[in-house]
Amino acid sequence: DAKTTQPTSMDCAEGRAANLPCNHSTISGNEYVYWYRQIHSQGPQYIIHGLKNNETNEMASLIITEDRKSSTLILPHATLRDTAVYYCIVVKYSGAGSYQLTFGKGTKLSVIP
Amino acid sequence: DADVTQTPRNRITKTGKRIMLECSQTKGHDRMYWYRQDPGLGLQLIYYSFDVKDINKGEISDGYSVSRQAQAKFSLSLESAIPNQTALYFCATSGSANTGELFFGEGSRLTVL
């Protein structure tokens, strides 16, 4: 599976957009990009995923570059409750439908009042 | 009530003791997982199960065993706990083959003295 590289930490002012980058330069054509977040020591929470096209849901937007070697998670109006560790994960759906999610260290996002 | 429930939430035990962490889910999902998280690190997959008759080792299965008692129940055992198994343990579920969307429990914090 492709590995991902994320900055260790980032700060964002409350109310501003938070843009979290992720590099996955070895991603293959059948691998998806998933984003999760973990608030304090709670269980990780799914945010969004995509393959090629940009995606948006009620939580965030995901921008994937045309070559798919990097992506950006956008929280449009960050709040203090968005302070968390954000994980970018590459997922392959195998022919048998089996897969494993590999969680790296993620990016610690701190939203500042 | 939580969709994925873990018990106990906190446990302190001594080296050599047998420990069982239990997970139950009300989501009706076939797939269940156990992850371990050490401080400041991402999650590592211990075991996963795609149905009641299917058990698979993850990245770090040594020293652990699991039992899938029913579709809704998946327990993790430490036959003889050791201090380096002190960690936060998460159970997760997913509902279908081609998805990387996992639903996590709130975690079980285990301390082995």
mmCIF file of C-alpha atoms in Angstrom:
data_model
loop_
_atom_site.group_PDB
_atom_site.id
_atom_site.type_symbol
_atom_site.label_atom_id
_atom_site.label_comp_id
_atom_site.label_asym_id
_atom_site.label_seq_id
_atom_site.Cartn_x
_atom_site.Cartn_y
_atom_site.Cartn_z
ATOM 1 C CA ASP A 1 0.000 0.000 0.000
ATOM 2 C CA ALA A 2 1.098 3.554 -0.687
ATOM 3 C CA LYS A 3 2.573 5.430 2.245
ATOM 4 C CA THR A 4 1.526 8.953 3.165
ATOM 5 C CA THR A 5 3.436 11.960 4.441
ATOM 6 C CA GLN A 6 1.769 14.648 6.541
ATOM 7 C CA PRO A 7 3.101 17.596 8.517
ATOM 8 C CA THR A 8 3.418 16.857 12.201
ATOM 9 C CA SER A 9 1.384 19.846 13.311
ATOM 10 C CA MET A 10 -0.501 22.899 12.080
ATOM 11 C CA ASP A 11 -2.305 25.859 13.595
ATOM 12 C CA CYS A 12 -5.430 27.528 12.274
ATOM 13 C CA ALA A 13 -7.353 30.575 13.487
ATOM 14 C CA GLU A 14 -10.922 29.930 14.514
ATOM 15 C CA GLY A 15 -13.343 30.727 11.701
ATOM 16 C CA ARG A 16 -10.708 30.423 8.997
ATOM 17 C CA ALA A 17 -10.284 27.549 6.574
ATOM 18 C CA ALA A 18 -7.936 24.786 7.654
ATOM 19 C CA ASN A 19 -6.012 23.207 4.786
ATOM 20 C CA LEU A 20 -4.309 19.943 5.680
ATOM 21 C CA PRO A 21 -1.919 18.530 3.072
ATOM 22 C CA CYS A 22 -0.983 14.930 2.421
ATOM 23 C CA ASN A 23 1.562 13.467 0.041
ATOM 24 C CA HIS A 24 0.995 9.984 -1.379
ATOM 25 C CA SER A 25 3.372 9.945 -4.311
ATOM 26 C CA THR A 26 3.388 6.142 -4.664
ATOM 27 C CA ILE A 27 -0.385 5.786 -4.823
ATOM 28 C CA SER A 28 -1.626 3.336 -7.426
ATOM 29 C CA GLY A 29 -4.620 3.669 -9.673
ATOM 30 C CA ASN A 30 -6.989 1.566 -7.586
ATOM 31 C CA GLU A 31 -6.184 3.123 -4.221
ATOM 32 C CA TYR A 32 -8.492 5.573 -2.489
ATOM 33 C CA VAL A 33 -7.545 8.469 -0.222
ATOM 34 C CA TYR A 34 -9.350 8.472 3.131
ATOM 35 C CA TRP A 35 -9.284 11.028 5.905
ATOM 36 C CA TYR A 36 -10.025 10.370 9.562
ATOM 37 C CA ARG A 37 -9.638 12.487 12.653
ATOM 38 C CA GLN A 38 -9.124 11.647 16.306
ATOM 39 C CA ILE A 39 -10.208 14.108 18.956
ATOM 40 C CA HIS A 40 -8.089 13.724 22.080
ATOM 41 C CA SER A 41 -8.099 9.978 22.832
ATOM 42 C CA GLN A 42 -11.503 9.186 21.375
ATOM 43 C CA GLY A 43 -12.006 6.651 18.608
ATOM 44 C CA PRO A 44 -11.062 7.923 15.149
ATOM 45 C CA GLN A 45 -13.888 9.390 13.100
ATOM 46 C CA TYR A 46 -14.291 9.023 9.344
ATOM 47 C CA ILE A 47 -14.367 12.352 7.492
ATOM 48 C CA ILE A 48 -14.283 11.850 3.744
ATOM 49 C CA HIS A 49 -12.700 9.844 0.945
ATOM 50 C CA GLY A 50 -12.047 10.069 -2.786
ATOM 51 C CA LEU A 51 -10.415 8.399 -5.754
ATOM 52 C CA LYS A 52 -9.848 11.003 -8.461
ATOM 53 C CA ASN A 53 -12.458 13.708 -8.230
ATOM 54 C CA ASN A 54 -12.770 16.325 -5.563
ATOM 55 C CA GLU A 55 -15.315 15.489 -2.924
ATOM 56 C CA THR A 56 -17.381 17.505 -0.451
ATOM 57 C CA ASN A 57 -19.630 16.551 2.413
ATOM 58 C CA GLU A 58 -21.051 18.265 5.463
ATOM 59 C CA MET A 59 -17.765 18.020 7.308
ATOM 60 C CA ALA A 60 -15.079 18.850 4.771
ATOM 61 C CA SER A 61 -13.833 19.003 1.200
ATOM 62 C CA LEU A 62 -11.164 16.826 -0.321
ATOM 63 C CA ILE A 63 -9.026 18.100 -3.171
ATOM 64 C CA ILE A 64 -6.952 15.503 -5.020
ATOM 65 C CA THR A 65 -4.339 16.641 -7.523
ATOM 66 C CA GLU A 66 -4.673 15.486 -11.100
ATOM 67 C CA ASP A 67 -1.675 13.165 -10.796
ATOM 68 C CA ARG A 68 -3.140 11.886 -7.483
ATOM 69 C CA LYS A 69 0.206 12.219 -5.748
ATOM 70 C CA SER A 70 -1.131 14.592 -3.123
ATOM 71 C CA SER A 71 -4.367 15.757 -1.586
ATOM 72 C CA THR A 72 -5.669 18.462 0.715
ATOM 73 C CA LEU A 73 -8.401 18.208 3.304
ATOM 74 C CA ILE A 74 -10.232 21.486 3.773
ATOM 75 C CA LEU A 75 -12.273 22.373 6.835
ATOM 76 C CA PRO A 76 -13.990 25.522 5.559
ATOM 77 C CA HIS A 77 -14.653 27.277 8.856
ATOM 78 C CA ALA A 78 -12.580 25.730 11.599
ATOM 79 C CA THR A 79 -13.946 25.726 15.143
ATOM 80 C CA LEU A 80 -12.284 24.873 18.429
ATOM 81 C CA ARG A 81 -13.974 21.462 18.255
ATOM 82 C CA ASP A 82 -11.974 20.696 15.112
ATOM 83 C CA THR A 83 -8.786 20.521 17.168
ATOM 84 C CA ALA A 84 -7.674 16.932 16.595
ATOM 85 C CA VAL A 85 -5.157 14.662 14.916
ATOM 86 C CA TYR A 86 -6.002 14.204 11.238
ATOM 87 C CA TYR A 87 -4.970 11.032 9.448
ATOM 88 C CA CYS A 88 -4.574 10.681 5.696
ATOM 89 C CA ILE A 89 -4.760 7.014 4.662
ATOM 90 C CA VAL A 90 -4.481 5.261 1.323
ATOM 91 C CA VAL A 91 -6.821 2.274 0.977
ATOM 92 C CA LYS A 92 -6.862 -0.443 -1.612
ATOM 93 C CA TYR A 93 -9.955 -2.504 -2.239
ATOM 94 C CA SER A 94 -8.546 -5.896 -3.096
ATOM 95 C CA GLY A 95 -10.313 -8.327 -5.372
ATOM 96 C CA ALA A 96 -11.594 -10.213 -2.357
ATOM 97 C CA GLY A 97 -12.792 -7.008 -0.739
ATOM 98 C CA SER A 98 -10.236 -7.233 2.019
ATOM 99 C CA TYR A 99 -8.095 -4.305 3.056
ATOM 100 C CA GLN A 100 -6.204 -2.904 5.963
ATOM 101 C CA LEU A 101 -6.065 0.712 7.025
ATOM 102 C CA THR A 102 -2.635 1.891 8.045
ATOM 103 C CA PHE A 103 -2.775 4.871 10.389
ATOM 104 C CA GLY A 104 0.419 6.924 10.486
ATOM 105 C CA LYS A 105 1.104 9.669 13.027
ATOM 106 C CA GLY A 106 -1.162 12.186 11.292
ATOM 107 C CA THR A 107 -1.239 15.984 11.617
ATOM 108 C CA LYS A 108 -2.061 17.585 14.926
ATOM 109 C CA LEU A 109 -4.353 20.527 14.063
ATOM 110 C CA SER A 110 -4.757 23.172 16.724
ATOM 111 C CA VAL A 111 -7.551 25.684 16.186
ATOM 112 C CA ILE A 112 -6.703 28.900 17.989
ATOM 113 C CA PRO A 113 -9.330 31.359 19.293
ATOM 114 C CA ASP B 1 -26.199 4.515 23.135
ATOM 115 C CA ALA B 2 -22.977 4.054 21.208
ATOM 116 C CA ASP B 3 -23.055 1.877 18.096
ATOM 117 C CA VAL B 4 -19.735 0.273 19.045
ATOM 118 C CA THR B 5 -19.291 -0.394 22.751
ATOM 119 C CA GLN B 6 -16.088 -1.439 24.435
ATOM 120 C CA THR B 7 -15.708 -2.823 27.942
ATOM 121 C CA PRO B 8 -13.927 -2.149 30.175
ATOM 122 C CA ARG B 9 -13.074 1.477 29.368
ATOM 123 C CA ASN B 10 -10.159 1.447 31.785
ATOM 124 C CA ARG B 11 -8.270 -1.431 33.327
ATOM 125 C CA ILE B 12 -5.152 -1.709 35.444
ATOM 126 C CA THR B 13 -3.652 -5.147 35.816
ATOM 127 C CA LYS B 14 -0.427 -6.881 36.731
ATOM 128 C CA THR B 15 2.132 -8.654 34.609
ATOM 129 C CA GLY B 16 1.152 -12.234 33.856
ATOM 130 C CA LYS B 17 -2.576 -11.767 34.311
ATOM 131 C CA ARG B 18 -5.086 -12.768 31.635
ATOM 132 C CA ILE B 19 -7.137 -9.883 30.324
ATOM 133 C CA MET B 20 -10.128 -9.787 28.007
ATOM 134 C CA LEU B 21 -11.392 -6.688 26.252
ATOM 135 C CA GLU B 22 -14.867 -6.953 24.833
ATOM 136 C CA CYS B 23 -16.514 -5.226 21.909
ATOM 137 C CA SER B 24 -20.131 -5.280 20.856
ATOM 138 C CA GLN B 25 -21.853 -3.461 18.012
ATOM 139 C CA THR B 26 -25.401 -2.655 17.041
ATOM 140 C CA LYS B 27 -24.648 -1.600 13.481
ATOM 141 C CA GLY B 28 -25.239 -5.036 11.990
ATOM 142 C CA HIS B 29 -21.802 -5.018 10.398
ATOM 143 C CA ASP B 30 -19.992 -8.193 9.436
ATOM 144 C CA ARG B 31 -16.477 -6.827 9.729
ATOM 145 C CA MET B 32 -14.800 -6.109 13.054
ATOM 146 C CA TYR B 33 -11.294 -5.015 13.986
ATOM 147 C CA TRP B 34 -9.019 -4.531 16.978
ATOM 148 C CA TYR B 35 -6.414 -1.766 16.914
ATOM 149 C CA ARG B 36 -3.806 -0.681 19.405
ATOM 150 C CA GLN B 37 -2.557 2.891 19.896
ATOM 151 C CA ASP B 38 0.573 3.864 21.797
ATOM 152 C CA PRO B 39 1.044 7.464 23.005
ATOM 153 C CA GLY B 40 1.824 9.877 20.173
ATOM 154 C CA LEU B 41 1.555 7.190 17.532
ATOM 155 C CA GLY B 42 -1.018 6.059 15.006
ATOM 156 C CA LEU B 43 -3.121 2.924 15.256
ATOM 157 C CA GLN B 44 -1.785 -0.548 14.580
ATOM 158 C CA LEU B 45 -4.035 -3.406 13.504
ATOM 159 C CA ILE B 46 -3.973 -6.430 15.817
ATOM 160 C CA TYR B 47 -6.669 -8.731 14.401
ATOM 161 C CA TYR B 48 -9.648 -8.482 12.101
ATOM 162 C CA SER B 49 -12.646 -10.614 11.296
ATOM 163 C CA PHE B 50 -14.818 -10.488 8.204
ATOM 164 C CA ASP B 51 -17.488 -12.790 9.599
ATOM 165 C CA VAL B 52 -18.029 -15.190 12.476
ATOM 166 C CA LYS B 53 -15.930 -17.925 10.877
ATOM 167 C CA ASP B 54 -13.151 -15.674 9.626
ATOM 168 C CA ILE B 55 -10.266 -14.443 11.791
ATOM 169 C CA ASN B 56 -7.119 -12.796 10.431
ATOM 170 C CA LYS B 57 -3.903 -11.565 11.987
ATOM 171 C CA GLY B 58 -2.953 -7.941 11.600
ATOM 172 C CA GLU B 59 0.393 -6.195 11.926
ATOM 173 C CA ILE B 60 1.020 -6.938 15.600
ATOM 174 C CA SER B 61 -0.871 -10.087 16.628
ATOM 175 C CA ASP B 62 1.845 -11.667 18.785
ATOM 176 C CA GLY B 63 0.766 -11.876 22.421
ATOM 177 C CA TYR B 64 -2.911 -11.440 21.547
ATOM 178 C CA SER B 65 -5.807 -13.698 20.618
ATOM 179 C CA VAL B 66 -9.386 -12.970 19.573
ATOM 180 C CA SER B 67 -12.766 -14.606 19.571
ATOM 181 C CA ARG B 68 -15.737 -13.752 17.365
ATOM 182 C CA GLN B 69 -18.583 -15.057 19.482
ATOM 183 C CA ALA B 70 -21.324 -13.687 17.249
ATOM 184 C CA GLN B 71 -21.736 -11.191 14.458
ATOM 185 C CA ALA B 72 -22.066 -8.454 17.031
ATOM 186 C CA LYS B 73 -19.297 -9.490 19.422
ATOM 187 C CA PHE B 74 -15.530 -9.560 19.030
ATOM 188 C CA SER B 75 -13.252 -9.926 22.033
ATOM 189 C CA LEU B 76 -9.513 -9.440 22.405
ATOM 190 C CA SER B 77 -7.498 -11.437 24.945
ATOM 191 C CA LEU B 78 -4.070 -11.004 26.411
ATOM 192 C CA GLU B 79 -3.209 -14.436 27.771
ATOM 193 C CA SER B 80 -0.337 -13.202 29.914
ATOM 194 C CA ALA B 81 -0.161 -9.436 29.992
ATOM 195 C CA ILE B 82 3.192 -7.664 29.899
ATOM 196 C CA PRO B 83 4.010 -3.973 30.518
ATOM 197 C CA ASN B 84 4.663 -3.151 26.845
ATOM 198 C CA GLN B 85 1.041 -4.044 26.131
ATOM 199 C CA THR B 86 0.064 -0.926 28.027
ATOM 200 C CA ALA B 87 -1.855 1.032 25.404
ATOM 201 C CA LEU B 88 -5.205 2.341 24.219
ATOM 202 C CA TYR B 89 -7.176 -0.335 22.391
ATOM 203 C CA PHE B 90 -9.883 0.379 19.849
ATOM 204 C CA CYS B 91 -12.514 -1.849 18.336
ATOM 205 C CA ALA B 92 -13.974 -0.914 14.959
ATOM 206 C CA THR B 93 -16.558 -2.194 12.481
ATOM 207 C CA SER B 94 -17.278 -1.778 8.804
ATOM 208 C CA GLY B 95 -20.294 -2.759 6.818
ATOM 209 C CA SER B 96 -19.296 -3.905 3.395
ATOM 210 C CA ALA B 97 -16.463 -5.122 1.256
ATOM 211 C CA ASN B 98 -15.488 -2.071 -0.697
ATOM 212 C CA THR B 99 -15.186 0.610 1.885
ATOM 213 C CA GLY B 100 -12.522 2.058 4.110
ATOM 214 C CA GLU B 101 -15.125 3.651 6.374
ATOM 215 C CA LEU B 102 -14.683 2.235 9.844
ATOM 216 C CA PHE B 103 -16.762 2.989 12.917
ATOM 217 C CA PHE B 104 -14.731 3.035 16.109
ATOM 218 C CA GLY B 105 -15.573 2.469 19.729
ATOM 219 C CA GLU B 106 -14.463 4.873 22.430
ATOM 220 C CA GLY B 107 -11.427 2.846 23.382
ATOM 221 C CA SER B 108 -10.211 0.720 26.287
ATOM 222 C CA ARG B 109 -7.218 2.026 28.183
ATOM 223 C CA LEU B 110 -5.118 -0.845 29.535
ATOM 224 C CA THR B 111 -2.259 -0.435 31.975
ATOM 225 C CA VAL B 112 -0.051 -3.403 32.785
ATOM 226 C CA LEU B 113 2.111 -2.934 35.864
#
